[in-house]
Coordinates of C-alpha atoms and ligand atoms in Angstrom, one line a residue:
M1 CA -59.1 25.1 50.9
D2 CA -59.5 23.3 54.2
M3 CA -60.0 19.6 53.2
T4 CA -57.5 17.1 52.0
P5 CA -58.5 13.9 50.1
D6 CA -58.1 12.1 53.4
D7 CA -61.0 14.1 54.9
F8 CA -63.5 13.0 52.3
P9 CA -66.1 10.4 53.4
T10 CA -65.8 6.7 52.9
S11 CA -69.4 5.9 54.0
A12 CA -72.5 5.8 51.9
Y13 CA -75.1 8.5 52.3
I14 CA -78.8 7.6 52.8
G15 CA -81.5 9.8 54.3
G16 CA -79.0 12.3 55.6
E17 CA -77.0 9.6 57.4
W18 CA -73.5 8.3 56.7
V19 CA -74.0 4.6 56.4
T20 CA -71.4 1.9 57.0
S21 CA -71.5 -1.8 56.3
K22 CA -69.4 -4.8 57.4
D23 CA -69.0 -5.6 53.7
R24 CA -66.8 -3.1 52.0
F25 CA -64.9 -2.9 48.7
A26 CA -61.5 -1.4 47.9
V27 CA -61.0 1.7 45.7
V28 CA -57.7 1.3 43.8
N29 CA -55.4 4.0 42.3
P30 CA -55.0 2.8 38.7
A31 CA -51.6 4.5 38.4
T32 CA -50.1 2.6 41.3
G33 CA -52.4 -0.4 41.9
L34 CA -52.5 0.7 45.6
V35 CA -55.7 0.7 47.6
I36 CA -56.7 4.2 48.5
A37 CA -59.8 3.5 50.6
S38 CA -62.7 1.2 51.0
V39 CA -66.4 2.0 50.9
P40 CA -69.6 0.1 51.9
D41 CA -70.8 -2.6 49.6
L42 CA -74.5 -1.9 50.0
T43 CA -77.3 -4.3 49.1
A44 CA -80.6 -4.2 47.3
A45 CA -82.3 -3.7 50.7
D46 CA -80.1 -0.6 51.2
A47 CA -81.2 0.7 47.8
R48 CA -84.8 0.3 48.9
R49 CA -84.0 2.3 52.0
A50 CA -82.6 5.0 49.8
I51 CA -85.8 5.1 47.8
D52 CA -87.8 5.4 51.1
A53 CA -85.6 8.3 52.1
A54 CA -85.9 10.0 48.7
S55 CA -89.7 9.5 48.7
A56 CA -90.0 10.9 52.2
A57 CA -88.0 14.0 51.3
L58 CA -89.9 14.7 48.1
P59 CA -92.9 16.6 49.3
A60 CA -91.0 19.2 51.2
W61 CA -88.2 19.6 48.6
S62 CA -90.6 19.9 45.7
A63 CA -92.8 22.4 47.6
K64 CA -89.9 24.8 48.0
T65 CA -89.7 27.7 45.6
A66 CA -87.2 27.4 42.8
K67 CA -85.4 30.4 44.4
D68 CA -85.0 28.6 47.7
R69 CA -83.7 25.4 46.0
A70 CA -81.3 27.6 43.9
A71 CA -79.9 29.1 47.1
V72 CA -78.8 25.6 48.3
L73 CA -77.5 24.7 44.9
R74 CA -75.4 27.9 44.7
R75 CA -73.9 27.1 48.1
W76 CA -73.1 23.6 46.9
N77 CA -71.4 25.1 43.8
E78 CA -69.4 27.4 45.9
L79 CA -68.2 24.6 48.2
I80 CA -67.2 22.4 45.3
L81 CA -65.2 25.3 43.9
A82 CA -63.7 26.0 47.3
E83 CA -62.6 22.4 47.5
A84 CA -61.5 22.2 43.9
E85 CA -57.9 21.2 44.6
P86 CA -58.5 18.3 47.0
L87 CA -61.4 17.1 44.8
A88 CA -59.1 17.1 41.8
Q89 CA -56.5 15.2 43.8
L90 CA -59.1 12.7 44.8
M91 CA -60.3 12.2 41.3
T92 CA -56.8 11.6 39.9
A93 CA -56.2 9.1 42.7
E94 CA -59.3 7.0 42.0
Q95 CA -59.7 7.6 38.3
G96 CA -56.1 8.2 37.0
K97 CA -56.6 11.2 34.8
P98 CA -53.9 13.9 34.8
L99 CA -54.3 16.4 37.5
A100 CA -54.9 19.3 35.0
E101 CA -57.8 17.3 33.5
S102 CA -59.2 16.6 37.0
R103 CA -59.1 20.3 37.8
G104 CA -60.9 20.9 34.6
E105 CA -63.5 18.4 35.4
V106 CA -64.2 19.8 38.9
A107 CA -64.8 23.2 37.3
Y108 CA -66.9 21.6 34.5
G109 CA -68.9 19.5 37.1
A110 CA -69.5 22.6 39.2
S111 CA -70.7 24.6 36.2
F112 CA -73.8 22.4 36.0
V113 CA -74.7 23.1 39.6
E114 CA -74.3 26.8 39.1
W115 CA -76.2 26.8 35.8
F116 CA -79.2 24.6 36.9
A117 CA -79.5 26.6 40.1
E118 CA -80.6 29.5 37.9
E119 CA -82.3 27.5 35.2
G120 CA -84.6 25.9 37.8
K121 CA -86.3 29.3 38.1
R122 CA -87.2 29.2 34.4
A123 CA -89.3 26.0 34.4
Y124 CA -92.0 27.9 32.5
G125 CA -95.4 26.6 31.4
R126 CA -97.5 28.1 28.6
T127 CA -100.9 29.7 28.1
I128 CA -102.6 28.3 25.0
P129 CA -105.2 30.2 23.1
T130 CA -108.6 28.6 23.8
T131 CA -110.9 26.7 21.4
A132 CA -114.0 27.5 23.5
A133 CA -115.1 30.8 25.0
S134 CA -115.9 29.3 28.4
K135 CA -112.5 27.6 28.8
R136 CA -108.9 28.7 29.4
Y137 CA -105.8 26.5 28.8
V138 CA -102.5 26.5 30.6
T139 CA -99.6 24.1 31.1
I140 CA -97.5 24.0 34.2
K141 CA -94.2 22.1 34.8
Q142 CA -93.8 19.9 37.8
P143 CA -91.0 17.8 39.2
I144 CA -91.3 14.2 38.0
G145 CA -90.6 12.8 41.4
V146 CA -88.0 10.4 42.8
V147 CA -85.1 9.9 40.4
A148 CA -82.4 7.2 40.2
A149 CA -79.0 7.9 38.6
I150 CA -76.5 5.3 37.6
T151 CA -73.1 6.8 36.6
P152 CA -69.8 5.7 35.0
W153 CA -66.2 6.0 36.2
N154 CA -64.8 8.1 33.4
F155 CA -66.1 11.5 34.7
P156 CA -66.6 10.8 38.4
I157 CA -67.9 14.3 39.2
A158 CA -69.4 15.7 36.0
M159 CA -71.5 12.7 35.2
I160 CA -73.1 13.1 38.6
T161 CA -73.6 16.9 38.8
R162 CA -75.0 16.8 35.2
K163 CA -77.9 14.7 36.6
V164 CA -78.2 15.7 40.2
A165 CA -78.2 19.5 39.6
P166 CA -81.1 19.6 37.2
A167 CA -83.0 17.0 39.2
L168 CA -82.7 19.0 42.4
A169 CA -83.3 22.3 40.6
A170 CA -86.6 20.9 39.2
G171 CA -87.7 19.8 42.7
C172 CA -86.9 16.1 42.4
T173 CA -85.1 14.0 45.0
I174 CA -82.4 11.5 43.8
I175 CA -80.5 8.3 44.5
V176 CA -77.1 8.0 42.9
K177 CA -75.4 4.7 42.3
P178 CA -71.8 5.7 41.3
A179 CA -69.4 3.5 39.4
E180 CA -67.7 0.9 41.5
D181 CA -64.2 2.2 40.4
T182 CA -64.9 5.8 41.4
P183 CA -67.2 6.1 44.4
L184 CA -65.1 8.5 46.4
C185 CA -65.8 11.6 44.3
A186 CA -69.6 10.8 44.5
L187 CA -69.4 10.7 48.3
A188 CA -67.3 13.9 48.4
L189 CA -70.0 15.6 46.4
A190 CA -72.6 14.4 48.9
K191 CA -70.6 15.7 51.8
L192 CA -70.4 19.1 50.3
A193 CA -74.1 19.0 49.4
E194 CA -74.8 18.2 53.1
K195 CA -72.6 21.2 54.1
A196 CA -74.5 23.4 51.7
G197 CA -77.7 22.6 53.6
L198 CA -79.4 20.1 51.4
P199 CA -82.1 18.5 53.5
E200 CA -81.8 14.8 54.4
G201 CA -83.0 12.3 51.8
V202 CA -82.9 14.8 48.9
L203 CA -79.6 13.3 47.7
N204 CA -78.6 9.7 48.5
V205 CA -75.5 7.9 47.4
V206 CA -75.5 4.0 47.3
T207 CA -72.1 2.5 46.9
T208 CA -72.1 -1.1 45.8
R209 CA -70.4 -3.9 44.0
N210 CA -73.8 -5.3 43.2
A211 CA -74.7 -3.0 40.4
R212 CA -77.1 -5.5 38.9
G213 CA -79.1 -6.1 42.1
V214 CA -79.3 -2.5 43.1
G215 CA -80.1 -1.5 39.5
E216 CA -83.0 -4.0 39.5
V217 CA -84.5 -2.4 42.6
L218 CA -84.2 1.1 41.3
C219 CA -85.8 0.1 38.0
A220 CA -88.6 -2.0 39.6
D221 CA -89.8 0.3 42.3
S222 CA -92.8 2.3 41.1
R223 CA -91.9 5.2 43.4
V224 CA -88.9 5.9 41.2
R225 CA -90.4 7.9 38.3
K226 CA -87.2 8.5 36.3
L227 CA -84.0 6.7 35.6
T228 CA -81.0 8.6 34.3
F229 CA -78.1 6.5 33.2
T230 CA -74.7 7.2 31.7
G231 CA -72.7 4.2 30.7
S232 CA -72.4 1.5 28.1
T233 CA -75.1 0.8 25.5
E234 CA -75.1 -2.8 26.6
V235 CA -76.1 -1.9 30.2
G236 CA -78.4 0.9 29.0
K237 CA -80.5 -1.6 27.0
V238 CA -80.8 -3.8 30.1
L239 CA -82.0 -0.8 32.1
Y240 CA -84.4 0.3 29.4
R241 CA -86.1 -3.1 29.4
Q242 CA -86.1 -3.2 33.2
C243 CA -87.9 0.2 33.3
A244 CA -90.7 -0.9 31.0
D245 CA -92.9 -2.5 33.7
T246 CA -93.2 0.8 35.6
V247 CA -93.0 3.0 32.5
K248 CA -90.3 5.3 33.8
K249 CA -89.1 8.3 32.0
L250 CA -85.5 7.6 30.9
T251 CA -82.4 9.5 30.0
L252 CA -79.8 7.2 28.5
E253 CA -76.3 8.6 27.8
L254 CA -74.7 5.6 26.2
G255 CA -71.7 4.6 24.2
G256 CA -70.4 6.3 21.1
N257 CA -68.3 5.6 18.0
A258 CA -67.4 9.1 17.0
P259 CA -66.2 9.8 13.5
L260 CA -63.7 12.6 13.0
I261 CA -63.6 13.7 9.4
V262 CA -60.6 15.6 8.0
F263 CA -61.3 16.9 4.5
D264 CA -58.5 17.9 2.1
D265 CA -59.2 21.6 2.6
A266 CA -58.9 21.4 6.4
D267 CA -56.4 23.6 8.2
L268 CA -53.8 20.9 9.1
D269 CA -52.8 22.4 12.5
Q270 CA -56.4 22.9 13.5
A271 CA -57.3 19.3 12.5
V272 CA -54.4 17.8 14.4
A273 CA -55.1 19.9 17.5
G274 CA -58.8 18.9 17.3
A275 CA -57.9 15.2 16.9
M276 CA -55.4 15.3 19.7
A277 CA -58.0 16.9 22.1
S278 CA -60.7 14.6 21.1
K279 CA -58.7 11.4 21.0
Y280 CA -56.3 11.5 23.9
R281 CA -58.2 13.3 26.6
N282 CA -58.7 11.0 29.6
A283 CA -56.4 8.5 27.8
G284 CA -59.1 8.1 25.2
Q285 CA -61.7 7.1 27.7
T286 CA -64.6 9.4 26.9
C287 CA -67.8 8.7 25.1
V288 CA -67.1 11.5 22.7
C289 CA -63.5 10.5 21.8
A290 CA -62.8 10.3 18.1
N291 CA -63.1 6.6 17.5
R292 CA -62.7 6.6 13.7
I293 CA -60.6 9.2 12.1
L294 CA -61.6 9.5 8.4
V295 CA -59.0 11.4 6.4
Q296 CA -59.3 12.4 2.7
A297 CA -56.7 10.9 0.5
G298 CA -55.1 14.3 -0.4
I299 CA -54.2 15.1 3.2
Y300 CA -53.9 11.6 4.6
D301 CA -50.1 11.3 4.8
R302 CA -49.5 14.8 6.0
F303 CA -52.2 14.4 8.7
A304 CA -50.9 11.0 9.8
D305 CA -47.3 12.3 10.1
A306 CA -48.4 15.4 12.1
L307 CA -50.7 13.4 14.3
A308 CA -48.0 10.9 15.1
K309 CA -45.6 13.6 15.9
A310 CA -48.1 15.3 18.3
A311 CA -48.9 12.0 19.9
Q312 CA -45.2 11.3 20.5
S313 CA -45.0 14.6 22.4
L314 CA -47.5 13.5 25.0
I315 CA -46.1 12.8 28.5
I316 CA -47.3 9.5 29.9
G317 CA -47.3 8.8 33.6
P318 CA -49.3 8.9 36.8
G319 CA -51.7 11.8 36.7
T320 CA -49.9 13.6 39.6
G321 CA -46.6 13.7 37.6
Q322 CA -45.2 17.0 36.4
G323 CA -46.5 17.9 32.9
V324 CA -48.2 14.5 32.5
N325 CA -51.1 14.6 29.9
L326 CA -51.7 10.9 29.5
G327 CA -52.6 8.7 32.5
P328 CA -53.4 5.1 32.9
L329 CA -56.4 3.2 31.7
I330 CA -59.0 2.5 34.4
N331 CA -58.4 -1.3 34.9
A332 CA -57.0 -4.5 33.4
E333 CA -60.0 -5.2 31.3
A334 CA -59.6 -1.8 29.6
I335 CA -56.0 -2.6 28.7
A336 CA -57.0 -6.1 27.5
K337 CA -59.6 -4.6 25.2
V338 CA -57.2 -2.1 23.6
E339 CA -54.6 -4.9 23.1
S340 CA -57.2 -7.2 21.5
L341 CA -58.5 -4.4 19.2
M342 CA -54.9 -3.6 18.2
A343 CA -54.0 -7.2 17.5
D344 CA -57.0 -7.7 15.3
A345 CA -56.2 -4.4 13.4
V346 CA -52.6 -5.4 12.8
K347 CA -53.6 -8.9 11.8
R348 CA -55.9 -7.4 9.2
G349 CA -53.3 -5.1 7.7
G350 CA -53.2 -2.0 9.9
T351 CA -49.8 -0.3 10.4
V352 CA -48.6 1.0 13.7
K353 CA -47.2 4.5 13.0
T354 CA -46.4 5.2 16.6
G355 CA -47.1 3.5 20.0
G356 CA -48.9 0.2 19.7
A357 CA -47.9 -1.3 23.0
K358 CA -48.1 -1.0 26.8
D359 CA -45.9 1.6 28.4
A360 CA -43.2 1.0 31.0
A361 CA -45.0 3.6 33.3
G362 CA -47.1 0.7 34.8
S363 CA -49.3 -2.2 34.0
L364 CA -52.3 0.0 33.0
F365 CA -50.5 2.5 30.8
Y366 CA -50.8 2.3 27.0
K367 CA -48.6 4.4 24.7
P368 CA -50.3 7.1 22.6
T369 CA -50.9 5.2 19.3
V370 CA -51.6 6.1 15.7
L371 CA -52.7 3.3 13.5
T372 CA -52.9 3.8 9.7
G373 CA -54.4 1.7 7.0
V374 CA -57.5 1.0 9.0
T375 CA -60.4 -0.6 7.1
A376 CA -64.1 -1.1 7.9
D377 CA -63.7 -4.8 8.6
M378 CA -61.6 -4.3 11.7
D379 CA -63.0 -4.6 15.2
I380 CA -61.5 -1.3 16.1
V381 CA -63.9 0.4 13.6
G382 CA -67.0 -1.1 15.0
Q383 CA -66.3 -1.0 18.7
E384 CA -65.6 1.8 21.2
I385 CA -61.8 1.8 21.7
F386 CA -61.8 3.6 25.1
G387 CA -58.0 3.9 24.9
P388 CA -55.3 6.2 23.4
V389 CA -55.4 4.7 19.9
A390 CA -56.1 6.9 16.8
A391 CA -57.4 4.7 14.0
L392 CA -57.0 6.4 10.6
I393 CA -59.2 5.4 7.6
K394 CA -58.6 6.8 4.1
F395 CA -61.5 8.1 2.0
E396 CA -61.9 9.8 -1.4
T397 CA -65.2 11.6 -1.7
D398 CA -67.6 13.5 0.6
D399 CA -70.4 11.0 0.1
E400 CA -68.0 8.2 1.0
A401 CA -67.0 9.9 4.2
I402 CA -70.6 10.6 5.3
A403 CA -71.6 7.0 4.5
L404 CA -68.7 5.7 6.5
A405 CA -69.4 8.0 9.4
N406 CA -73.0 7.0 9.6
S407 CA -72.4 3.2 9.2
T408 CA -72.7 2.5 12.9
P409 CA -75.5 1.9 15.3
F410 CA -74.1 4.7 17.5
G411 CA -74.7 8.5 17.1
L412 CA -73.3 10.5 19.9
A413 CA -70.5 12.9 18.7
A414 CA -69.0 13.6 15.3
Y415 CA -66.3 16.0 14.2
L416 CA -65.3 17.5 10.9
F417 CA -62.5 19.7 9.7
S418 CA -62.8 21.8 6.6
Q419 CA -62.3 25.4 5.7
N420 CA -65.2 25.3 3.2
I421 CA -68.3 26.6 5.1
S422 CA -70.7 25.1 2.6
R423 CA -69.2 21.6 2.8
A424 CA -68.9 21.8 6.6
W425 CA -72.5 22.9 7.0
K426 CA -73.9 20.2 4.6
T427 CA -71.8 17.5 6.2
A428 CA -72.9 18.5 9.7
E429 CA -76.5 18.3 8.7
K430 CA -76.0 14.8 7.2
L431 CA -74.1 13.3 10.1
E432 CA -76.3 11.0 12.3
A433 CA -75.1 12.3 15.6
G434 CA -76.5 14.3 18.6
M435 CA -73.5 16.7 18.5
V436 CA -71.2 17.9 15.8
G437 CA -67.9 19.7 16.3
V438 CA -66.9 21.8 13.2
N439 CA -63.2 22.6 13.3
E440 CA -63.4 21.9 17.0
G441 CA -62.4 18.8 19.1
I442 CA -64.0 19.7 22.4
F443 CA -67.5 21.3 22.7
S444 CA -69.2 20.2 25.9
N445 CA -70.3 22.7 28.5
E446 CA -73.3 23.3 30.7
V447 CA -75.2 25.7 28.4
V448 CA -75.5 23.3 25.4
P449 CA -77.5 20.1 25.1
F450 CA -75.4 16.9 25.3
G451 CA -76.7 13.6 24.1
G452 CA -77.0 11.1 21.3
V453 CA -79.2 9.5 18.6
K454 CA -79.6 5.9 17.5
E455 CA -78.1 3.5 20.1
S456 CA -76.2 6.3 21.8
G457 CA -79.2 7.1 23.9
L458 CA -82.3 9.1 24.7
G459 CA -82.6 12.7 26.1
R460 CA -80.2 15.5 26.6
E461 CA -78.1 16.8 29.5
G462 CA -77.1 20.4 30.1
A463 CA -79.0 23.4 28.7
A464 CA -82.7 24.0 29.0
E465 CA -83.3 20.5 27.6
G466 CA -81.4 19.1 30.6
L467 CA -83.9 20.6 33.0
D468 CA -86.9 19.4 31.0
E469 CA -85.8 15.8 31.5
Y470 CA -86.8 16.1 35.2
L471 CA -90.1 17.8 34.6
E472 CA -93.6 16.7 33.6
T473 CA -95.9 19.0 31.7
K474 CA -99.4 19.2 33.2
F475 CA -102.3 20.7 31.2
I476 CA -104.9 22.5 33.2
C477 CA -108.2 23.3 31.6
L478 CA -110.2 26.0 33.5
G479 CA -113.8 25.7 32.5
G480 CA -117.0 27.6 33.4
I481 CA -115.7 31.0 32.5
Ligands
LIG501 P1 -71.0 0.5 32.3 O1 -70.2 -0.7 32.5 O2 -72.2 0.5 31.5 O3 -71.3 1.1 33.8 C1 -72.0 2.3 34.0 C2 -72.7 2.2 35.3 O4 -73.6 1.2 35.3 C3 -71.7 1.8 36.5 O5 -72.2 2.5 37.7 C4 -72.0 0.3 36.6 O6 -71.7 -0.2 37.9 C5 -73.5 0.3 36.3 N1 -73.9 -1.1 35.9 C6 -73.3 -2.0 35.3 N2 -74.1 -3.1 35.1 C7 -75.3 -2.8 35.6 C8 -76.6 -3.4 35.6 N3 -76.8 -4.6 35.2 N4 -77.6 -2.8 36.2 C9 -77.4 -1.5 36.8 N5 -76.2 -0.9 36.7 C10 -75.2 -1.5 36.1 O7 -70.1 1.7 31.7 P2 -68.7 2.2 32.1 O8 -67.7 1.2 31.7 O9 -68.7 2.6 33.6 O10 -68.5 3.5 31.3 C11 -68.1 3.6 30.0 C12 -69.2 3.7 29.0 O11 -70.0 4.8 29.4 C13 -68.8 3.9 27.6 O12 -69.6 3.1 26.8 C14 -69.0 5.3 27.4 O13 -69.2 5.7 26.0 C15 -70.2 5.6 28.2 N6 -70.4 7.0 28.5 C16 -71.4 7.7 27.9 C17 -71.5 9.0 28.1 C18 -72.6 9.8 27.5 O14 -72.8 10.9 27.9 N7 -73.2 9.3 26.4 C19 -70.6 9.7 29.0 C20 -69.6 8.9 29.6 C21 -69.5 7.6 29.4 P3 -70.2 -0.8 38.2 O15 -69.3 0.3 38.1 O16 -70.3 -1.3 39.6 O17 -70.0 -1.9 37.2

């Protein structure tokens, strides 16, 4: 380890150059409210320059063999891992999550780089049996071209590597617009990619407060052939529309409203552990966090008691604190949203079993909360909470649970807990979700496809599917044989 968080860049990165600007914006530590650094507030014109750079770099990068690209990606992976500790410190400083979670995310983020370095070598086409004696049919896979990536603040490294690694492995070049709240990790990744020998223009990072203006440029420019976005469904829909004129390929990883079903025959300890992991990780600020916890009547009280006890054992504080496992929310709007959802739930008859208020640790800390007596008419059931509040809904029958679980426009993650394999399998098949955890609260990794159905998005990240998102299939018919 030879870098400290202070050594990481605070300039944007375009065409292999570290770009400054007289306009800058502050990056704030959500645990303390203190400014950590400032980064350039780039413009729509800068975004166009980044597209120029990515376009110029495309022919040479896409012409390299997958093996040569893999060599650069592997070096990048090694450098990320070598700098894991300062990167984790940087992440906790700008995003707030507990250091142990930041360390986990650095490893998780790097795993996509390692995995796609290898998977890029397996971008296989097909030979197809002919329908005419004089012809032969093959398909080949080719990089789609210049890619634009727009990413959220809740996983400042992994949401970037999950897009950049497969894009680069496929032979694409890319422009990343990181979240305004967490640009430092994105720039740190670019620094390490540069050190790994990534040619100029292959990866560009545009920091900006003008997400809308920069987003419009990235969507409108016909040289950008693909947009990959992780963030809210609301913004995803705007980008989907904006990409229509140039008919871009899209990956949209959008919001969720994950149901977590606890059946009467669940192993109680397993269900509580799964709910804790799914609900309170990153202070409840993940797209796959259990948003609605559906508990069958026979186990409801025991589950609520055990979950409340486990929630009370969480240690709340700045992510750097000893043993802390619940950090602050990202900003004042996030706290306001949780408070408003709680007020609505309590007004409509919900009961606060534990928590239910801000914590003395600081203005952005909210106590781990368990809310019982939740009903379908409450806002907390229809909206993504994005905070450490477990909302418990009681149900009687399996059909009722499945109907409740599916009664949302979202379909990202779902979880269920049951010791009955038949019930678990049938329920997993019926849940309208891109991913289902059975007796498991955390399931994401680089080798499995991550993504949603319905208004939770399009496409998949990770796994072979994740590489395919950056490839086009070309059919070649060889005639005159
Ligand atoms: P967000 O407000 O949609 O922002 C995501 C990104 O889009 C940020 O970089 C943001 O920039 C940018 N953006 C905002 N408005 C834009 C516009 N008009 N044009 C172009 N870009 C725009 O979401 P968030 O609050 O950062 O993230 C939380 C959401 O992400 C949740 O809904 C969560 O479920 C979802 N999420 C989904 C997944 C998944 O894999 N499905 C994973 C993680 C998070 P600024 O930061 O400058 O506003």
